[in-house]
PDB file of C-alpha atoms and ligand atoms in Angstrom:
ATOM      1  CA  UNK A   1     -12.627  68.238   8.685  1.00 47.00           C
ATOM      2  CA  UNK A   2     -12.466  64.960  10.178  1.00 59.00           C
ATOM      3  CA  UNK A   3     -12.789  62.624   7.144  1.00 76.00           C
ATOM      4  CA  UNK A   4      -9.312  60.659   6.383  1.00 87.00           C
ATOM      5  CA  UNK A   5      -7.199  62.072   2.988  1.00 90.00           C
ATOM      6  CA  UNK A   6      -4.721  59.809   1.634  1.00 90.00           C
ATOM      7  CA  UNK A   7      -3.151  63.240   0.622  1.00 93.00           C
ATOM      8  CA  UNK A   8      -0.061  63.529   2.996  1.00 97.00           C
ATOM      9  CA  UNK A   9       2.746  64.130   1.953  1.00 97.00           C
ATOM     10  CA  UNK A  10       6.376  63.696   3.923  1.00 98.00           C
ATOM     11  CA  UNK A  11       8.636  66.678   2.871  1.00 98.00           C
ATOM     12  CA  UNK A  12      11.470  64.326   4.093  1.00 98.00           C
ATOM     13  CA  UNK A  13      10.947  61.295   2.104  1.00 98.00           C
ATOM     14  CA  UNK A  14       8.324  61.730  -0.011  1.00 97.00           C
ATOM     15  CA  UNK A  15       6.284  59.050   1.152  1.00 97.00           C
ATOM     16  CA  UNK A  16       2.441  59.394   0.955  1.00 97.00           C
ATOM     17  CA  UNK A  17       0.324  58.536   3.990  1.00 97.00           C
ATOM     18  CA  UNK A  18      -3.224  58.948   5.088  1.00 97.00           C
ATOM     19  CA  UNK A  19      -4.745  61.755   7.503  1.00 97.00           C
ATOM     20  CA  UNK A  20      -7.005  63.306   9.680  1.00 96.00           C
ATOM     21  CA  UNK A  21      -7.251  66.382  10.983  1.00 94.00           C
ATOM     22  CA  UNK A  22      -9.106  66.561  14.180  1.00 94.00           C
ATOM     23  CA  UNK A  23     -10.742  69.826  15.456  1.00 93.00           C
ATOM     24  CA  UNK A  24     -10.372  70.039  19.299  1.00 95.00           C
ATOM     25  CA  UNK A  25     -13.304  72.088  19.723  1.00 91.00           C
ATOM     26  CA  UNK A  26     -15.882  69.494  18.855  1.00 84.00           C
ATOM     27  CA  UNK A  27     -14.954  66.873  21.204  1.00 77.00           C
ATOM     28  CA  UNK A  28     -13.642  69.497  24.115  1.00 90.00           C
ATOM     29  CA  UNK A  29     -10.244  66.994  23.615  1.00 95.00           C
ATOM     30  CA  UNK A  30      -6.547  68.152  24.054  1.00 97.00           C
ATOM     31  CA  UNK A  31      -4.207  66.296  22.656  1.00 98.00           C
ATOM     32  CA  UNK A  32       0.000  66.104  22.104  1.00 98.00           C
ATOM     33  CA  UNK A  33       2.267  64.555  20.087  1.00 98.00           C
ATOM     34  CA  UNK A  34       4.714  61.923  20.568  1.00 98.00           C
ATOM     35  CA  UNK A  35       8.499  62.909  21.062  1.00 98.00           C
ATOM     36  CA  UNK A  36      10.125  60.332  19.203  1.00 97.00           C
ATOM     37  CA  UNK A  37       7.516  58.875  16.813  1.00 98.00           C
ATOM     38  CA  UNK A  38       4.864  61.584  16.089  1.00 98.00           C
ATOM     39  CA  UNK A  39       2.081  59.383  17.108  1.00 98.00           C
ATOM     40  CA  UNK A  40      -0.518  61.322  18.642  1.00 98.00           C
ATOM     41  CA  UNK A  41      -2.657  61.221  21.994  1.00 98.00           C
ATOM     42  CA  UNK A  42      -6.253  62.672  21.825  1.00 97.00           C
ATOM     43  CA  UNK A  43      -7.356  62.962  25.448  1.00 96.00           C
ATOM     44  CA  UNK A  44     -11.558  63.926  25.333  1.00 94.00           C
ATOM     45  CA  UNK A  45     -12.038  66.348  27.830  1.00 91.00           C
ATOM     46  CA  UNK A  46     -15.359  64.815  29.097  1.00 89.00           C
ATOM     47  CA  UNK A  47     -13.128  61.621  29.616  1.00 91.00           C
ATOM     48  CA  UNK A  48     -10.511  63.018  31.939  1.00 92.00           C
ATOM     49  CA  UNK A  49      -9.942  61.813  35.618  1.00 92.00           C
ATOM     50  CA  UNK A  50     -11.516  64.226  38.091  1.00 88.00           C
ATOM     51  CA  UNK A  51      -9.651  66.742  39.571  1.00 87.00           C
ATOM     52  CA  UNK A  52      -7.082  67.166  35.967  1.00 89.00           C
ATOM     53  CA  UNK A  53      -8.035  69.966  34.766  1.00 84.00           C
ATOM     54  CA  UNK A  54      -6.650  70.008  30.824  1.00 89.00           C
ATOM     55  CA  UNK A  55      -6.520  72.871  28.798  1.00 87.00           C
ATOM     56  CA  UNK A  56      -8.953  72.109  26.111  1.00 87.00           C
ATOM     57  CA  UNK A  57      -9.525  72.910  22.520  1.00 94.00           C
ATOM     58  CA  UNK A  58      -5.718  73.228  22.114  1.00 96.00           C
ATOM     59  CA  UNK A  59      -2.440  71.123  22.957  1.00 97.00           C
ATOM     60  CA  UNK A  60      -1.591  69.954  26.508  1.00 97.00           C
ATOM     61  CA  UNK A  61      -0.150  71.831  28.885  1.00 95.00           C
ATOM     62  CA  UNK A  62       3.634  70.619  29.854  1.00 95.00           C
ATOM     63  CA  UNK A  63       1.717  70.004  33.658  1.00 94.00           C
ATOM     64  CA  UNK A  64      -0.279  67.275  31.662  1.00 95.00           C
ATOM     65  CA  UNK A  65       2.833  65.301  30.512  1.00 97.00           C
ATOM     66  CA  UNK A  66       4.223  63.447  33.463  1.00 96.00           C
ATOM     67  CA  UNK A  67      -0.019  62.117  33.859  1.00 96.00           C
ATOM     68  CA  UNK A  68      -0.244  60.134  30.754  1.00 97.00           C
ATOM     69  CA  UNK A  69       1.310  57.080  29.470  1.00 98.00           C
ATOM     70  CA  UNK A  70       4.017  56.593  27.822  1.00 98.00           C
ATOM     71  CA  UNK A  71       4.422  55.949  24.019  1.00 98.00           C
ATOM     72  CA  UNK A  72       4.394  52.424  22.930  1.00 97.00           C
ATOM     73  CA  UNK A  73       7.098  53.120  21.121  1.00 97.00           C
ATOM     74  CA  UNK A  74       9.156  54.219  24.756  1.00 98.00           C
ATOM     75  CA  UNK A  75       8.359  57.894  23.906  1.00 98.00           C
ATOM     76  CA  UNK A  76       6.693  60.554  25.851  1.00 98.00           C
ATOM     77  CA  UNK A  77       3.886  62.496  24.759  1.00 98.00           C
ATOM     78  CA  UNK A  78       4.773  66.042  25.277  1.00 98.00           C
ATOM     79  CA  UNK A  79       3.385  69.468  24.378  1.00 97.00           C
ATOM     80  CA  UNK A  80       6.197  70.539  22.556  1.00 97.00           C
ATOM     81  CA  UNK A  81       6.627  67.652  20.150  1.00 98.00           C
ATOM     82  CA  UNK A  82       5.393  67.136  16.219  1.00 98.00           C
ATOM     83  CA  UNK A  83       3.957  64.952  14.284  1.00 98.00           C
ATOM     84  CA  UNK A  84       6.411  62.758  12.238  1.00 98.00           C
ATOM     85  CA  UNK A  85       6.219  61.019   8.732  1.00 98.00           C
ATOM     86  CA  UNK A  86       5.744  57.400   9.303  1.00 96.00           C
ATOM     87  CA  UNK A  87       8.265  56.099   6.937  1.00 96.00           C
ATOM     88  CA  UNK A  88      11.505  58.403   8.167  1.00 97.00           C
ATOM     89  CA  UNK A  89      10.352  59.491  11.752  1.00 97.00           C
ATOM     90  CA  UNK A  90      11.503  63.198  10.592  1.00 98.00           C
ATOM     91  CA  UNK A  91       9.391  66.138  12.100  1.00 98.00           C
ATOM     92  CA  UNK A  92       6.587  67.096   9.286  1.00 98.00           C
ATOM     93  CA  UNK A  93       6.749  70.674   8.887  1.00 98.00           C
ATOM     94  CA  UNK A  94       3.299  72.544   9.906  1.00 98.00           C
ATOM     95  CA  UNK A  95       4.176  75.214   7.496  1.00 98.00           C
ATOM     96  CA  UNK A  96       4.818  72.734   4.500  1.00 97.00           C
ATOM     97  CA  UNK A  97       1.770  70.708   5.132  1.00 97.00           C
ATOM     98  CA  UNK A  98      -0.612  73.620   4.611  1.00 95.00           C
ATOM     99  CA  UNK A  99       0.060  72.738   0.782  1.00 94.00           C
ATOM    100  CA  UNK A 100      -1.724  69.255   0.988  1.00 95.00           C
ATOM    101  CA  UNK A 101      -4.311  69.940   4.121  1.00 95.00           C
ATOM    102  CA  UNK A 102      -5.642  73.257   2.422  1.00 92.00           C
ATOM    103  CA  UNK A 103      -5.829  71.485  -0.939  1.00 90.00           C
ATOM    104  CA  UNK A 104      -7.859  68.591   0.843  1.00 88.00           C
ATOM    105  CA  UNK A 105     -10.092  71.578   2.403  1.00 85.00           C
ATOM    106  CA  UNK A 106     -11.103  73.346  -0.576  1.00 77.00           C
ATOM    107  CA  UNK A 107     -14.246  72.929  -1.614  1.00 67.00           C
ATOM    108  CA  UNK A 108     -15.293  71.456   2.049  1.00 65.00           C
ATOM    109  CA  UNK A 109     -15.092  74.979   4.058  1.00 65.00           C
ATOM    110  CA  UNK A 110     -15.128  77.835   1.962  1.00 67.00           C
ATOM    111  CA  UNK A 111     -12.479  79.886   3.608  1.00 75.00           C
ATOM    112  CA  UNK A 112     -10.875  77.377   5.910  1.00 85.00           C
ATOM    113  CA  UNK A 113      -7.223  77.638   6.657  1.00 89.00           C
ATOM    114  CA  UNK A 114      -4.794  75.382   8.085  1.00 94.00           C
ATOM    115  CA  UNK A 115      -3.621  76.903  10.958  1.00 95.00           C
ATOM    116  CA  UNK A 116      -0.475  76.488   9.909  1.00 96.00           C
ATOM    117  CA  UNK A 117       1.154  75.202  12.876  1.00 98.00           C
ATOM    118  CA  UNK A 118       1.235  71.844  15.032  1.00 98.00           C
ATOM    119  CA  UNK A 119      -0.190  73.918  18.072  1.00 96.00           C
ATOM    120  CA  UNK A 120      -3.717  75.407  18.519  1.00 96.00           C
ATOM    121  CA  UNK A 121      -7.137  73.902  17.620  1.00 95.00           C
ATOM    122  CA  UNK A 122      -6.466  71.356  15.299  1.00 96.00           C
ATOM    123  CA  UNK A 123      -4.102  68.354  15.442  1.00 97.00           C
ATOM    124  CA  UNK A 124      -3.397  65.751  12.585  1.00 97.00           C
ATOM    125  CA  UNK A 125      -3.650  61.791  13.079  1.00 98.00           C
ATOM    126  CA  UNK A 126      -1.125  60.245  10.518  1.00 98.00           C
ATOM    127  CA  UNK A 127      -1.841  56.706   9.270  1.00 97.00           C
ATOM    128  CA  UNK A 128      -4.135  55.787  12.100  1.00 96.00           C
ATOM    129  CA  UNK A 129      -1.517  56.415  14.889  1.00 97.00           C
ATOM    130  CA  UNK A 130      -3.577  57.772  17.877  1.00 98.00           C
ATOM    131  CA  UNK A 131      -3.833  56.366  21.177  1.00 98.00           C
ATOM    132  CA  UNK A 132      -7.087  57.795  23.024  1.00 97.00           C
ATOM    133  CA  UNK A 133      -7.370  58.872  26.635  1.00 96.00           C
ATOM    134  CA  UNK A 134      -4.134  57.615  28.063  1.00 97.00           C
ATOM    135  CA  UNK A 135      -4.215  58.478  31.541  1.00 96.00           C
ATOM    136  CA  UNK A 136      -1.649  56.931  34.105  1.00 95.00           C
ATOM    137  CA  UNK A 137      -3.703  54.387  36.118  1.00 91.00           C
ATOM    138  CA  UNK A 138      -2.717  56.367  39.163  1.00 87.00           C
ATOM    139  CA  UNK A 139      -4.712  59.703  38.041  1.00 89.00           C
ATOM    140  CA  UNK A 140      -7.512  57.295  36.460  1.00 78.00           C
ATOM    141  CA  UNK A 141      -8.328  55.605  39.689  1.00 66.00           C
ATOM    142  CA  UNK A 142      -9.272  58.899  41.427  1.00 56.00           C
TER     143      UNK A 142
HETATM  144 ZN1   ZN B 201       9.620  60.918   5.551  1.00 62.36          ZN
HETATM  145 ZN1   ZN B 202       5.973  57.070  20.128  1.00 62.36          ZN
END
């Protein structure tokens, strides 16, 4: 369930955009989303300064926020937020999506199904849009 699908689909827009969907239990990562332009932060648990102690195999916890790095786009990456189609910057719904990411699925993983919501195991990349282990430079010097 890692392979990219160029299956996406914004319910927004309509505009079409490639995918992953990453399974958190594989790498021991955590991730969250961006709260103004979706993209996402995949933080590998091996990877994280000492002492942090992330909740892994699901999203961040909100005491996680204030130690990463901003966006690049000026956002903050937060536990709450949602991926976002990368044409309109709306909020994809989790729900809606389960029509594309369990059509993408069948066949793969007999039986698989999207959870069904932006929290929990799995998170989505859209279009490439990840940053990977950003730490503040303050926690990563520890
Ligand atoms: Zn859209
Ligand atoms: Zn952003």
């Amino acid at each position: 369930m890692s392979k990219t699908s160029t299956n996406g689909m914004c319910e927004h827009c309509g505009a079409g955009f490639k995918y992953q969907i990453i399974h958190n239990g594989f790498n021991e990562s955590s991730y969250a989303y961006c709260d103004s332009c979706g993209m996402t932060a995949l933080l590998d648990g091996w990877k994280a300064p000492q002492g942090i102690d992330i909740p892994i195999h699901q999203e961040i916890a909100p005491r996680t926020e204030p130690l990463l790095q901003p966006c690049t786009c000026g956002g903050t990456f937060k536990a709450s937020a949602a991926p976002r189609g990368p044409r309109c910057a709306e909020v994809l719904s989790a729900e809606k999506a389960t029509a594309w990411i369990e059509e993408d699925a069948a066949g793969t993983s007999m039986g698989w199904r999207w959870q069904r919501s932006w929290r929990g195991l799995y998170c989505i990349i859209v279009d490439d849009r990840v940053v990977h282990d950003n730490w503040c430079a303050s926690v990563r010097a520890t």
